[in-house]
GROMACS .gro file of C-alpha atoms in nm:
model
  503
    1MET     CA    1   0.000   0.000   0.000
    2THR     CA    2   0.107   0.360  -0.061
    3ARG     CA    3   0.084   0.627   0.211
    4VAL     CA    4  -0.087   0.933   0.064
    5VAL     CA    5  -0.021   1.282   0.201
    6LEU     CA    6  -0.237   1.574   0.090
    7LEU     CA    7  -0.079   1.916   0.121
    8GLY     CA    8  -0.293   2.226   0.167
    9ALA     CA    9  -0.294   2.438  -0.147
   10SER     CA   10   0.003   2.668  -0.195
   11PRO     CA   11   0.120   2.922  -0.296
   12GLY     CA   12  -0.143   3.192  -0.277
   13PRO     CA   13  -0.391   3.328  -0.023
   14ASP     CA   14  -0.715   3.130   0.023
   15THR     CA   15  -0.688   2.854  -0.236
   16SER     CA   16  -0.898   2.587  -0.069
   17PRO     CA   17  -1.042   2.347  -0.330
   18THR     CA   18  -1.347   2.269  -0.115
   19GLY     CA   19  -1.589   2.499  -0.301
   20LEU     CA   20  -1.435   2.470  -0.649
   21ARG     CA   21  -1.649   2.248  -0.871
   22LEU     CA   22  -1.553   2.061  -1.187
   23ALA     CA   23  -1.869   2.127  -1.384
   24ALA     CA   24  -1.726   1.965  -1.699
   25LEU     CA   25  -1.703   1.625  -1.529
   26PRO     CA   26  -1.989   1.385  -1.447
   27GLY     CA   27  -2.145   1.447  -1.107
   28ASN     CA   28  -2.014   1.803  -1.081
   29PRO     CA   29  -1.769   1.710  -0.799
   30THR     CA   30  -1.554   1.958  -0.614
   31VAL     CA   31  -1.178   1.942  -0.672
   32ALA     CA   32  -1.125   1.809  -0.320
   33GLU     CA   33  -1.398   1.543  -0.351
   34ARG     CA   34  -1.266   1.416  -0.681
   35LEU     CA   35  -0.904   1.398  -0.565
   36ARG     CA   36  -0.996   1.219  -0.243
   37SER     CA   37  -1.205   0.965  -0.431
   38GLN     CA   38  -0.913   0.905  -0.667
   39LEU     CA   39  -0.669   0.846  -0.382
   40THR     CA   40  -0.873   0.634  -0.142
   41SER     CA   41  -0.787   0.317  -0.336
   42LEU     CA   42  -0.421   0.390  -0.266
   43ASP     CA   43  -0.466   0.485   0.099
   44PRO     CA   44  -0.803   0.526   0.275
   45ARG     CA   45  -0.627   0.708   0.561
   46LEU     CA   46  -0.530   1.014   0.351
   47ALA     CA   47  -0.312   1.219   0.583
   48THR     CA   48  -0.379   1.592   0.531
   49ILE     CA   49  -0.125   1.860   0.619
   50GLU     CA   50  -0.214   2.228   0.622
   51SER     CA   51   0.057   2.433   0.452
   52GLY     CA   52  -0.026   2.780   0.590
   53ASP     CA   53   0.257   2.756   0.844
   54VAL     CA   54   0.553   2.617   0.648
   55ALA     CA   55   0.752   2.511   0.953
   56ALA     CA   56   0.455   2.330   1.109
   57ALA     CA   57   0.372   2.161   0.779
   58LEU     CA   58   0.730   2.038   0.737
   59ARG     CA   59   0.739   1.899   1.090
   60ALA     CA   60   0.404   1.724   1.035
   61LEU     CA   61   0.535   1.569   0.714
   62ALA     CA   62   0.850   1.458   0.898
   63ASP     CA   63   0.630   1.278   1.152
   64VAL     CA   64   0.442   1.100   0.872
   65ALA     CA   65   0.768   1.001   0.701
   66GLU     CA   66   0.919   0.866   1.023
   67ALA     CA   67   0.616   0.645   1.084
   68ALA     CA   68   0.586   0.529   0.721
   69THR     CA   69   0.665   0.171   0.632
   70GLU     CA   70   0.541   0.204   0.275
   71ASN     CA   71   0.597   0.432  -0.022
   72LEU     CA   72   0.483   0.793   0.007
   73PHE     CA   73   0.276   0.987  -0.245
   74ILE     CA   74   0.266   1.359  -0.170
   75ILE     CA   75   0.025   1.575  -0.369
   76PRO     CA   76  -0.126   1.924  -0.325
   77GLU     CA   77  -0.492   1.924  -0.227
   78ASN     CA   78  -0.591   2.154  -0.513
   79SER     CA   79  -0.476   1.914  -0.786
   80VAL     CA   80  -0.678   1.817  -1.092
   81ILE     CA   81  -0.522   1.502  -1.232
   82HIS     CA   82  -0.600   1.199  -1.444
   83ASP     CA   83  -0.631   0.863  -1.268
   84GLU     CA   84  -0.381   0.713  -1.512
   85LEU     CA   85  -0.117   0.970  -1.423
   86ILE     CA   86  -0.156   0.890  -1.052
   87TYR     CA   87  -0.115   0.524  -1.137
   88GLN     CA   88   0.196   0.576  -1.347
   89ILE     CA   89   0.368   0.796  -1.087
   90THR     CA   90   0.294   0.565  -0.795
   91LYS     CA   91   0.402   0.252  -0.987
   92ALA     CA   92   0.735   0.399  -1.096
   93LYS     CA   93   1.042   0.204  -0.987
   94ARG     CA   94   1.247   0.517  -0.912
   95GLY     CA   95   1.336   0.584  -0.550
   96ALA     CA   96   1.188   0.931  -0.596
   97LEU     CA   97   0.988   1.079  -0.883
   98ALA     CA   98   0.850   1.428  -0.934
   99LEU     CA   99   0.613   1.566  -1.196
  100VAL     CA  100   0.766   1.862  -1.378
  101ALA     CA  101   0.685   2.108  -1.653
  102LYS     CA  102   0.987   2.209  -1.861
  103GLU     CA  103   1.037   2.560  -1.993
  104PRO     CA  104   1.221   2.571  -2.329
  105ARG     CA  105   1.535   2.780  -2.308
  106PRO     CA  106   1.681   2.893  -2.643
  107GLU     CA  107   2.023   2.955  -2.489
  108VAL     CA  108   2.057   2.589  -2.384
  109THR     CA  109   2.222   2.390  -2.662
  110GLU     CA  110   2.111   2.043  -2.769
  111GLU     CA  111   2.432   1.900  -2.626
  112GLU     CA  112   2.361   2.059  -2.286
  113ALA     CA  113   2.006   1.929  -2.293
  114GLN     CA  114   2.145   1.576  -2.319
  115GLU     CA  115   2.371   1.625  -2.016
  116ASP     CA  116   2.285   1.614  -1.649
  117ILE     CA  117   2.485   1.929  -1.567
  118VAL     CA  118   2.587   2.265  -1.716
  119PRO     CA  119   2.958   2.348  -1.744
  120ILE     CA  120   3.063   2.577  -1.459
  121ASP     CA  121   3.228   2.839  -1.676
  122GLU     CA  122   2.923   2.874  -1.902
  123ALA     CA  123   2.650   2.954  -1.652
  124GLU     CA  124   2.614   3.162  -1.338
  125PRO     CA  125   2.351   3.101  -1.069
  126GLU     CA  126   2.030   3.296  -1.103
  127ILE     CA  127   1.686   3.304  -0.947
  128GLY     CA  128   1.406   3.199  -1.180
  129LEU     CA  129   1.146   3.470  -1.209
  130SER     CA  130   0.926   3.324  -1.485
  131ARG     CA  131   0.636   3.094  -1.402
  132LEU     CA  132   0.479   2.779  -1.543
  133GLU     CA  133   0.126   2.677  -1.444
  134GLY     CA  134   0.136   2.951  -1.180
  135LEU     CA  135   0.451   2.806  -1.021
  136PRO     CA  136   0.799   2.964  -1.021
  137VAL     CA  137   1.056   2.818  -1.260
  138ARG     CA  138   1.329   2.750  -1.004
  139SER     CA  139   1.444   2.399  -1.089
  140ARG     CA  140   1.717   2.271  -1.315
  141VAL     CA  141   1.638   1.930  -1.464
  142GLY     CA  142   1.839   1.704  -1.691
  143LYS     CA  143   1.705   1.430  -1.916
  144SER     CA  144   1.623   1.195  -1.630
  145ARG     CA  145   1.641   1.369  -1.291
  146VAL     CA  146   1.629   1.694  -1.098
  147ILE     CA  147   1.977   1.849  -1.091
  148SER     CA  148   1.918   2.149  -0.868
  149VAL     CA  149   1.629   2.337  -0.708
  150GLY     CA  150   1.619   2.697  -0.595
  151THR     CA  151   1.400   2.905  -0.370
  152ALA     CA  152   1.340   3.277  -0.329
  153ARG     CA  153   1.665   3.283  -0.126
  154HIS     CA  154   1.864   3.007  -0.298
  155ALA     CA  155   1.987   3.060  -0.654
  156VAL     CA  156   1.988   2.785  -0.913
  157THR     CA  157   2.182   2.767  -1.237
  158ARG     CA  158   1.974   2.819  -1.549
  159PRO     CA  159   1.635   2.710  -1.413
  160ASN     CA  160   1.441   2.533  -1.686
  161ALA     CA  161   1.146   2.370  -1.510
  162ALA     CA  162   0.875   2.408  -1.249
  163LEU     CA  163   0.791   2.131  -1.004
  164LEU     CA  164   0.421   2.076  -1.055
  165GLY     CA  165   0.335   1.896  -0.737
  166PRO     CA  166   0.299   1.517  -0.714
  167LEU     CA  167   0.603   1.353  -0.556
  168HIS     CA  168   0.643   0.977  -0.511
  169LEU     CA  169   0.904   0.849  -0.268
  170SER     CA  170   1.004   0.491  -0.197
  171ALA     CA  171   1.001   0.363   0.160
  172ARG     CA  172   1.381   0.350   0.167
  173ASN     CA  173   1.394   0.728   0.119
  174ALA     CA  174   1.138   0.803   0.391
  175PRO     CA  175   1.405   0.850   0.664
  176VAL     CA  176   1.588   1.099   0.442
  177LEU     CA  177   1.261   1.284   0.384
  178ALA     CA  178   1.197   1.303   0.759
  179GLN     CA  179   1.546   1.439   0.827
  180THR     CA  180   1.518   1.683   0.537
  181CYS     CA  181   1.182   1.818   0.652
  182ARG     CA  182   1.314   1.882   1.005
  183GLU     CA  183   1.618   2.063   0.867
  184LEU     CA  184   1.397   2.274   0.641
  185ALA     CA  185   1.159   2.351   0.927
  186ALA     CA  186   1.450   2.488   1.130
  187MET     CA  187   1.530   2.737   0.854
  188ALA     CA  188   1.171   2.815   0.748
  189ASP     CA  189   1.212   3.187   0.818
  190THR     CA  190   1.464   3.212   0.531
  191PHE     CA  191   1.213   3.112   0.263
  192GLY     CA  192   1.000   3.354   0.063
  193GLU     CA  193   0.624   3.391   0.066
  194ASP     CA  194   0.584   3.243  -0.281
  195ASP     CA  195   0.804   2.939  -0.213
  196ASP     CA  196   0.599   2.630  -0.279
  197LEU     CA  197   0.601   2.358  -0.014
  198LEU     CA  198   0.657   2.075  -0.264
  199GLN     CA  199   0.939   2.272  -0.421
  200LEU     CA  200   1.102   2.315  -0.080
  201ILE     CA  201   1.078   1.942  -0.012
  202VAL     CA  202   1.246   1.850  -0.341
  203PHE     CA  203   1.501   2.127  -0.284
  204GLY     CA  204   1.601   1.958   0.042
  205LEU     CA  205   1.597   1.604  -0.098
  206VAL     CA  206   1.822   1.694  -0.391
  207ARG     CA  207   2.069   1.876  -0.169
  208ASN     CA  208   2.074   1.575   0.064
  209GLY     CA  209   2.178   1.347  -0.221
  210VAL     CA  210   1.847   1.185  -0.319
  211SER     CA  211   1.814   1.113  -0.692
  212VAL     CA  212   1.474   1.259  -0.783
  213GLY     CA  213   1.360   1.139  -1.124
  214ILE     CA  214   1.138   1.350  -1.346
  215ARG     CA  215   0.823   1.285  -1.542
  216GLY     CA  216   0.632   1.514  -1.773
  217ARG     CA  217   0.257   1.508  -1.830
  218ARG     CA  218   0.284   1.404  -2.196
  219ASP     CA  219  -0.061   1.279  -2.299
  220LEU     CA  220  -0.218   1.309  -1.953
  221PHE     CA  221  -0.346   1.603  -1.749
  222TYR     CA  222  -0.231   1.768  -1.428
  223ARG     CA  223  -0.287   2.118  -1.299
  224ARG     CA  224  -0.318   2.300  -0.969
  225VAL     CA  225  -0.619   2.525  -0.950
  226THR     CA  226  -0.695   2.822  -0.726
  227THR     CA  227  -1.001   2.987  -0.882
  228GLN     CA  228  -1.326   2.869  -1.037
  229GLU     CA  229  -1.212   3.004  -1.372
  230GLU     CA  230  -0.900   2.785  -1.359
  231VAL     CA  231  -1.114   2.488  -1.255
  232ASN     CA  232  -1.345   2.540  -1.554
  233GLU     CA  233  -1.046   2.557  -1.790
  234ALA     CA  234  -0.888   2.248  -1.635
  235GLY     CA  235  -1.210   2.048  -1.650
  236ALA     CA  236  -1.271   2.133  -2.014
  237GLU     CA  237  -0.911   2.055  -2.113
  238MET     CA  238  -0.905   1.728  -1.921
  239ALA     CA  239  -1.241   1.618  -2.063
  240GLY     CA  240  -1.102   1.674  -2.412
  241MET     CA  241  -0.810   1.436  -2.357
  242ASP     CA  242  -0.840   1.062  -2.428
  243GLU     CA  243  -0.728   0.908  -2.100
  244ASP     CA  244  -0.815   0.556  -2.213
  245ARG     CA  245  -0.591   0.589  -2.521
  246ALA     CA  246  -0.307   0.708  -2.299
  247ARG     CA  247  -0.365   0.414  -2.068
  248LEU     CA  248  -0.364   0.178  -2.366
  249ASN     CA  249  -0.043   0.327  -2.505
  250ASN     CA  250   0.123   0.295  -2.167
  251ALA     CA  251   0.029  -0.074  -2.157
  252VAL     CA  252   0.296  -0.128  -2.422
  253LYS     CA  253   0.647  -0.164  -2.285
  254GLY     CA  254   0.873   0.118  -2.399
  255ALA     CA  255   1.191  -0.093  -2.415
  256ASP     CA  256   1.077  -0.355  -2.667
  257GLY     CA  257   1.290  -0.468  -2.959
  258PHE     CA  258   1.266  -0.356  -3.320
  259PHE     CA  259   1.043  -0.638  -3.444
  260THR     CA  260   0.806  -0.613  -3.148
  261THR     CA  261   0.782  -0.234  -3.174
  262TYR     CA  262   0.708  -0.215  -3.546
  263PHE     CA  263   0.545  -0.548  -3.632
  264VAL     CA  264   0.348  -0.638  -3.319
  265SER     CA  265   0.281  -0.350  -3.078
  266THR     CA  266   0.140  -0.130  -3.351
  267TYR     CA  267  -0.183  -0.331  -3.328
  268SER     CA  268  -0.151  -0.579  -3.039
  269ARG     CA  269  -0.256  -0.308  -2.792
  270PHE     CA  270  -0.601  -0.298  -2.954
  271ILE     CA  271  -0.633  -0.675  -2.920
  272ALA     CA  272  -0.538  -0.630  -2.554
  273ARG     CA  273  -0.810  -0.369  -2.500
  274TRP     CA  274  -1.066  -0.587  -2.678
  275ALA     CA  275  -0.969  -0.885  -2.460
  276ALA     CA  276  -0.971  -0.683  -2.137
  277ARG     CA  277  -1.315  -0.535  -2.206
  278ARG     CA  278  -1.454  -0.885  -2.256
  279GLY     CA  279  -1.317  -1.009  -1.929
  280LEU     CA  280  -1.027  -1.218  -2.055
  281THR     CA  281  -0.752  -1.248  -1.797
  282PRO     CA  282  -0.380  -1.231  -1.878
  283ASN     CA  283  -0.346  -1.600  -1.788
  284GLN     CA  284  -0.617  -1.694  -2.039
  285VAL     CA  285  -0.434  -1.498  -2.309
  286THR     CA  286  -0.113  -1.679  -2.210
  287LEU     CA  287  -0.291  -2.011  -2.267
  288ILE     CA  288  -0.392  -1.892  -2.617
  289SER     CA  289  -0.027  -1.814  -2.687
  290ILE     CA  290   0.083  -2.156  -2.561
  291THR     CA  291  -0.180  -2.330  -2.775
  292LEU     CA  292  -0.064  -2.145  -3.086
  293GLY     CA  293   0.299  -2.231  -3.007
  294VAL     CA  294   0.222  -2.602  -2.971
  295ALA     CA  295   0.015  -2.593  -3.291
  296ALA     CA  296   0.310  -2.433  -3.472
  297ALA     CA  297   0.540  -2.708  -3.343
  298ALA     CA  298   0.295  -2.972  -3.470
  299CYS     CA  299   0.293  -2.809  -3.814
  300PHE     CA  300   0.673  -2.799  -3.824
  301ALA     CA  301   0.685  -3.167  -3.723
  302THR     CA  302   0.517  -3.270  -4.051
  303GLY     CA  303   0.812  -3.148  -4.256
  304ASP     CA  304   0.581  -3.054  -4.548
  305ARG     CA  305   0.626  -2.709  -4.701
  306PRO     CA  306   0.261  -2.591  -4.671
  307TRP     CA  307   0.255  -2.693  -4.306
  308MET     CA  308   0.594  -2.526  -4.247
  309VAL     CA  309   0.450  -2.200  -4.382
  310LEU     CA  310   0.145  -2.237  -4.158
  311GLY     CA  311   0.376  -2.311  -3.865
  312GLY     CA  312   0.561  -1.986  -3.935
  313VAL     CA  313   0.232  -1.795  -3.928
  314LEU     CA  314   0.121  -1.965  -3.606
  315ILE     CA  315   0.449  -1.903  -3.423
  316TYR     CA  316   0.423  -1.535  -3.519
  317PHE     CA  317   0.075  -1.509  -3.367
  318ALA     CA  318   0.189  -1.709  -3.066
  319PHE     CA  319   0.435  -1.427  -3.005
  320VAL     CA  320   0.167  -1.164  -3.071
  321PHE     CA  321  -0.049  -1.311  -2.795
  322ASP     CA  322   0.258  -1.342  -2.575
  323CYS     CA  323   0.280  -0.961  -2.599
  324VAL     CA  324  -0.095  -0.922  -2.557
  325ASP     CA  325  -0.103  -1.102  -2.220
  326GLY     CA  326   0.134  -0.848  -2.065
  327GLN     CA  327  -0.054  -0.561  -2.226
  328VAL     CA  328  -0.383  -0.692  -2.088
  329ALA     CA  329  -0.225  -0.712  -1.743
  330ARG     CA  330  -0.100  -0.353  -1.761
  331TYR     CA  331  -0.417  -0.214  -1.921
  332ALA     CA  332  -0.658  -0.394  -1.687
  333ARG     CA  333  -0.412  -0.373  -1.395
  334LYS     CA  334  -0.441  -0.742  -1.324
  335PHE     CA  335  -0.106  -0.857  -1.194
  336GLY     CA  336  -0.019  -1.176  -1.013
  337VAL     CA  337   0.277  -1.393  -0.922
  338LEU     CA  338   0.123  -1.689  -1.106
  339GLY     CA  339   0.079  -1.487  -1.424
  340ALA     CA  340   0.436  -1.359  -1.419
  341TRP     CA  341   0.568  -1.711  -1.359
  342LEU     CA  342   0.351  -1.863  -1.632
  343ASP     CA  343   0.457  -1.596  -1.881
  344ALA     CA  344   0.829  -1.643  -1.820
  345THR     CA  345   0.813  -2.023  -1.803
  346PHE     CA  346   0.595  -2.086  -2.106
  347ASP     CA  347   0.792  -1.843  -2.322
  348ARG     CA  348   1.075  -2.094  -2.290
  349PHE     CA  349   0.839  -2.390  -2.332
  350LYS     CA  350   0.700  -2.255  -2.660
  351GLU     CA  351   1.048  -2.191  -2.793
  352TYR     CA  352   1.183  -2.533  -2.706
  353VAL     CA  353   0.878  -2.729  -2.824
  354VAL     CA  354   0.908  -2.548  -3.159
  355PHE     CA  355   1.275  -2.651  -3.174
  356ALA     CA  356   1.166  -3.012  -3.119
  357GLY     CA  357   0.897  -2.983  -3.388
  358LEU     CA  358   1.146  -2.846  -3.640
  359ALA     CA  359   1.392  -3.129  -3.570
  360VAL     CA  360   1.122  -3.396  -3.596
  361GLY     CA  361   0.997  -3.249  -3.923
  362TRP     CA  362   1.347  -3.253  -4.067
  363VAL     CA  363   1.394  -3.620  -3.979
  364VAL     CA  364   1.052  -3.741  -4.100
  365SER     CA  365   1.123  -3.571  -4.433
  366GLY     CA  366   1.402  -3.824  -4.482
  367ASN     CA  367   1.697  -3.606  -4.380
  368SER     CA  368   1.982  -3.689  -4.145
  369ASP     CA  369   1.911  -3.703  -3.772
  370ASP     CA  370   2.223  -3.488  -3.714
  371ILE     CA  371   1.975  -3.202  -3.693
  372TRP     CA  372   1.932  -3.289  -3.324
  373ILE     CA  373   2.286  -3.166  -3.260
  374LEU     CA  374   2.190  -2.823  -3.394
  375ALA     CA  375   1.862  -2.832  -3.201
  376LEU     CA  376   2.040  -2.914  -2.875
  377ALA     CA  377   2.300  -2.645  -2.946
  378ALA     CA  378   2.023  -2.387  -2.993
  379ILE     CA  379   1.846  -2.499  -2.675
  380GLY     CA  380   2.171  -2.505  -2.474
  381LEU     CA  381   2.281  -2.165  -2.597
  382GLN     CA  382   1.945  -2.008  -2.520
  383SER     CA  383   1.935  -2.172  -2.175
  384VAL     CA  384   2.279  -2.034  -2.088
  385ARG     CA  385   2.173  -1.687  -2.205
  386HIS     CA  386   1.863  -1.697  -1.985
  387LEU     CA  387   2.072  -1.814  -1.691
  388LEU     CA  388   2.313  -1.524  -1.739
  389ASP     CA  389   2.024  -1.278  -1.776
  390PHE     CA  390   1.854  -1.382  -1.452
  391SER     CA  391   2.175  -1.411  -1.249
  392PHE     CA  392   2.301  -1.071  -1.363
  393GLY     CA  393   1.963  -0.914  -1.290
  394ILE     CA  394   1.966  -1.048  -0.935
  395SER     CA  395   2.326  -0.940  -0.875
  396ASN     CA  396   2.263  -0.595  -1.019
  397ARG     CA  397   1.966  -0.538  -0.786
  398ARG     CA  398   2.195  -0.602  -0.490
  399LYS     CA  399   2.439  -0.335  -0.606
  400PRO     CA  400   2.388  -0.012  -0.409
  401PRO     CA  401   2.321   0.297  -0.621
  402SER     CA  402   2.606   0.537  -0.677
  403PRO     CA  403   2.574   0.820  -0.420
  404LEU     CA  404   2.509   1.171  -0.548
  405PRO     CA  405   2.690   1.481  -0.420
  406THR     CA  406   2.529   1.666  -0.131
  407LEU     CA  407   2.508   2.036  -0.049
  408ALA     CA  408   2.428   2.220   0.271
  409LEU     CA  409   2.072   2.349   0.277
  410ASP     CA  410   2.189   2.697   0.372
  411ALA     CA  411   2.427   2.730   0.075
  412PRO     CA  412   2.307   3.040  -0.117
  413ASP     CA  413   2.349   2.882  -0.463
  414ASP     CA  414   2.425   2.550  -0.629
  415ARG     CA  415   2.783   2.635  -0.734
  416ALA     CA  416   2.944   2.374  -0.507
  417LEU     CA  417   2.693   2.112  -0.617
  418ARG     CA  418   2.773   2.177  -0.983
  419GLN     CA  419   3.143   2.151  -0.909
  420ALA     CA  420   3.091   1.813  -0.744
  421LEU     CA  421   2.877   1.697  -1.036
  422THR     CA  422   3.146   1.810  -1.281
  423ARG     CA  423   3.412   1.610  -1.094
  424ARG     CA  424   3.178   1.311  -1.089
  425LYS     CA  425   3.121   1.345  -1.462
  426VAL     CA  426   3.496   1.354  -1.530
  427GLU     CA  427   3.555   1.046  -1.313
  428ARG     CA  428   3.278   0.856  -1.488
  429SER     CA  429   3.423   0.946  -1.829
  430GLN     CA  430   3.749   0.760  -1.769
  431GLY     CA  431   3.844   0.398  -1.832
  432LEU     CA  432   3.568   0.140  -1.872
  433ARG     CA  433   3.309   0.388  -1.744
  434GLY     CA  434   3.401   0.622  -2.026
  435VAL     CA  435   3.365   0.350  -2.288
  436LEU     CA  436   3.026   0.245  -2.152
  437LYS     CA  437   2.909   0.606  -2.135
  438MET     CA  438   3.013   0.669  -2.497
  439TRP     CA  439   2.824   0.360  -2.610
  440THR     CA  440   2.520   0.468  -2.410
  441LYS     CA  441   2.526   0.818  -2.562
  442ALA     CA  442   2.555   0.667  -2.910
  443GLY     CA  443   2.203   0.534  -2.855
  444LYS     CA  444   2.059   0.877  -2.933
  445PHE     CA  445   2.110   0.787  -3.300
  446ARG     CA  446   1.816   0.574  -3.410
  447ALA     CA  447   2.027   0.338  -3.622
  448VAL     CA  448   2.257   0.264  -3.328
  449HIS     CA  449   1.961   0.239  -3.089
  450TRP     CA  450   1.786  -0.029  -3.296
  451ALA     CA  451   2.112  -0.207  -3.380
  452ARG     CA  452   2.178  -0.244  -3.006
  453LYS     CA  453   1.827  -0.372  -2.955
  454MET     CA  454   1.855  -0.629  -3.231
  455ILE     CA  455   2.205  -0.756  -3.162
  456VAL     CA  456   2.099  -0.900  -2.825
  457PHE     CA  457   1.852  -1.124  -3.014
  458PRO     CA  458   1.544  -1.058  -2.798
  459ILE     CA  459   1.244  -1.288  -2.806
  460GLY     CA  460   1.069  -1.091  -3.081
  461GLU     CA  461   1.365  -1.123  -3.315
  462ARG     CA  462   1.404  -1.493  -3.225
  463PHE     CA  463   1.043  -1.576  -3.305
  464ALA     CA  464   1.063  -1.371  -3.626
  465ALA     CA  465   1.380  -1.558  -3.729
  466ILE     CA  466   1.209  -1.892  -3.663
  467ALA     CA  467   0.893  -1.795  -3.853
  468ILE     CA  468   1.073  -1.655  -4.159
  469THR     CA  469   1.349  -1.915  -4.198
  470ALA     CA  470   1.118  -2.210  -4.132
  471ALA     CA  471   0.856  -2.086  -4.378
  472LEU     CA  472   1.101  -1.993  -4.656
  473PHE     CA  473   1.386  -2.238  -4.606
  474ASP     CA  474   1.421  -2.538  -4.375
  475ALA     CA  475   1.493  -2.641  -4.017
  476ARG     CA  476   1.871  -2.655  -4.069
  477ILE     CA  477   1.878  -2.290  -4.179
  478THR     CA  478   1.659  -2.201  -3.882
  479PHE     CA  479   1.892  -2.364  -3.631
  480ILE     CA  480   2.207  -2.223  -3.794
  481THR     CA  481   2.051  -1.874  -3.777
  482LEU     CA  482   1.959  -1.922  -3.411
  483VAL     CA  483   2.303  -2.054  -3.315
  484ILE     CA  484   2.504  -1.788  -3.501
  485TRP     CA  485   2.289  -1.490  -3.399
  486GLY     CA  486   2.253  -1.627  -3.046
  487SER     CA  487   2.632  -1.667  -3.014
  488VAL     CA  488   2.690  -1.309  -3.125
  489ALA     CA  489   2.425  -1.191  -2.879
  490ALA     CA  490   2.578  -1.395  -2.596
  491ALA     CA  491   2.926  -1.255  -2.665
  492TYR     CA  492   2.794  -0.898  -2.680
  493THR     CA  493   2.587  -0.915  -2.362
  494LEU     CA  494   2.855  -1.106  -2.169
  495THR     CA  495   3.117  -0.847  -2.263
  496GLY     CA  496   2.893  -0.561  -2.159
  497ARG     CA  497   2.802  -0.722  -1.828
  498LEU     CA  498   3.162  -0.802  -1.744
  499MET     CA  499   3.253  -0.438  -1.809
  500ARG     CA  500   2.965  -0.314  -1.593
  501SER     CA  501   3.064  -0.553  -1.317
  502LEU     CA  502   3.416  -0.411  -1.310
  503VAL     CA  503   3.327  -0.041  -1.285
   0.00000   0.00000   0.00000
C-alpha cells in the first residue's frame, strides 16, 4: 500500500479546493472530492497537512515520514489530475519521482540538454522569475532527474522547469525525507512567501543526495487550480483528452525490440483492449499463446512445405499473444505472481517445443538425424543466455546505487553542487566507465539504438527468425541462424556485463 499525504494548497492566499467544482465532469464534484475519491484506493487514511505555516507543515510531514513503512505519495490538495497519471507515478520504480513542466530555453544547446549538468564556466547562478502553471521556474532538470532546485533565497543555475506537485518516494527514502523536513523547518524563516512547499521538499531532498527522477505530463493532465475560472479551464481541457488511449499506449512496454515495436505492438494493444473489455484475464491470453505455439510445433513436425508455412504464421501469432497477455495485465491492472511465472516459463516452453517440432519435421522428411545436434546447441545456448540474464539481474539489484553529491541546505546557490557533479562526470568518463558512457550516448542515434536492440537477439527477433526461416527455407537454416545470432548476442551481452561488473 502507498501512504498518501495531501498538502494544503500553496502558494497563494485562500486557495482551498473545497468549493471549487468541476462542472465539466460527471457528477459536478468539487476538486477536493474528486481527488480524495481518486486516492482512497491507494490509501483510505489520507493524511492531510495544512501548509499555511511552512515550519509546522514540514514537521508534520516529517512525523508522517518517520512512521511510514510504505511508499509515500505527496500531492497538493488543489490538484486536478488523471487517474492514469496517478497510477503511473505511484508505480514507478524510481526511489523518488516528481512531476515537472519544462520551460524551453533557447540559450541551452542540444548538447547541454542531453547532459545532467551545465559546465561551470558557461553559466552563473540565477533566481528563476518566470512561471509555469502559476509556479515559479526554479528547478534545473536534466534528461532523467532533478539536478538542482532553488527558492526565493537560494539561486539555481539556469532554471528550466517548475515542479508541478505530485512527488512519489520509496520507503527507503522516507528516513531521508523526515530528516530533510526537520532541517527545512528549522530554517523556514529564510524562505520567501511564494516558495511552494513541494518545491522546498524536493530542494532539500536533492541537496541531501536523493536522486529525484522527473516525469512530464505528456498525454495526460495535471494542474493545480486556485479559482473557479482555472477549474473550468482544467475540467474542459481534461475532458477533451483521451485518458483511455493514454492508458492503452502505456500498456505497451517502452523498451521492446525492433520487431516487437514495429510489427506487433502497432496493433496488439487494440487486441489487448478488446480482450480486457470482454473479461479475458492475462493468464487466459497466455494459454492462447501456448496453444498457438504447440500448434506451430505440430505443423513444423510434418516437414511438409505448406505446413511449415502455416507453422511460421502460427508461431508469429503465438508471439503476438505473448505480448498481448502483458498488455492486458498492464491495461486492466491485473497482476499476479502466477501470471508472471507462467509468462516467463511458457515463453521458454514454446520456444523449445518449436525446436523439437522443427527437428522432428526434418527427420521425417528423410533427412539426417544430425539435426538434433543443432537443435540441442540452440536450446543449450538459449538456456545459458537466460541463466546469465537472470543471475546478472539479481546481482545488479543487490548493487547499491552510486551516491550523489550533497550540499548544505543553507548554501546560497548551487555552485558547489555543480562543481561536485562536474568532478563526478569527469571520473565517470574515464576507463571502462568512459567506454560504456560513450556507447550509451551513441544510442541517441536511431540506427545505433535499434542495432543495439537487435544484436541482443530478444524474443521478438528470435520468433521472427524462426517464422521466416522455417517458412522460406528449412529447419537446418533455422537452427544455424539461431546458433550464429545467439552466439553473437551472448558474446555482446557477456562483454557488456563483465565491463559493468568491473566499474
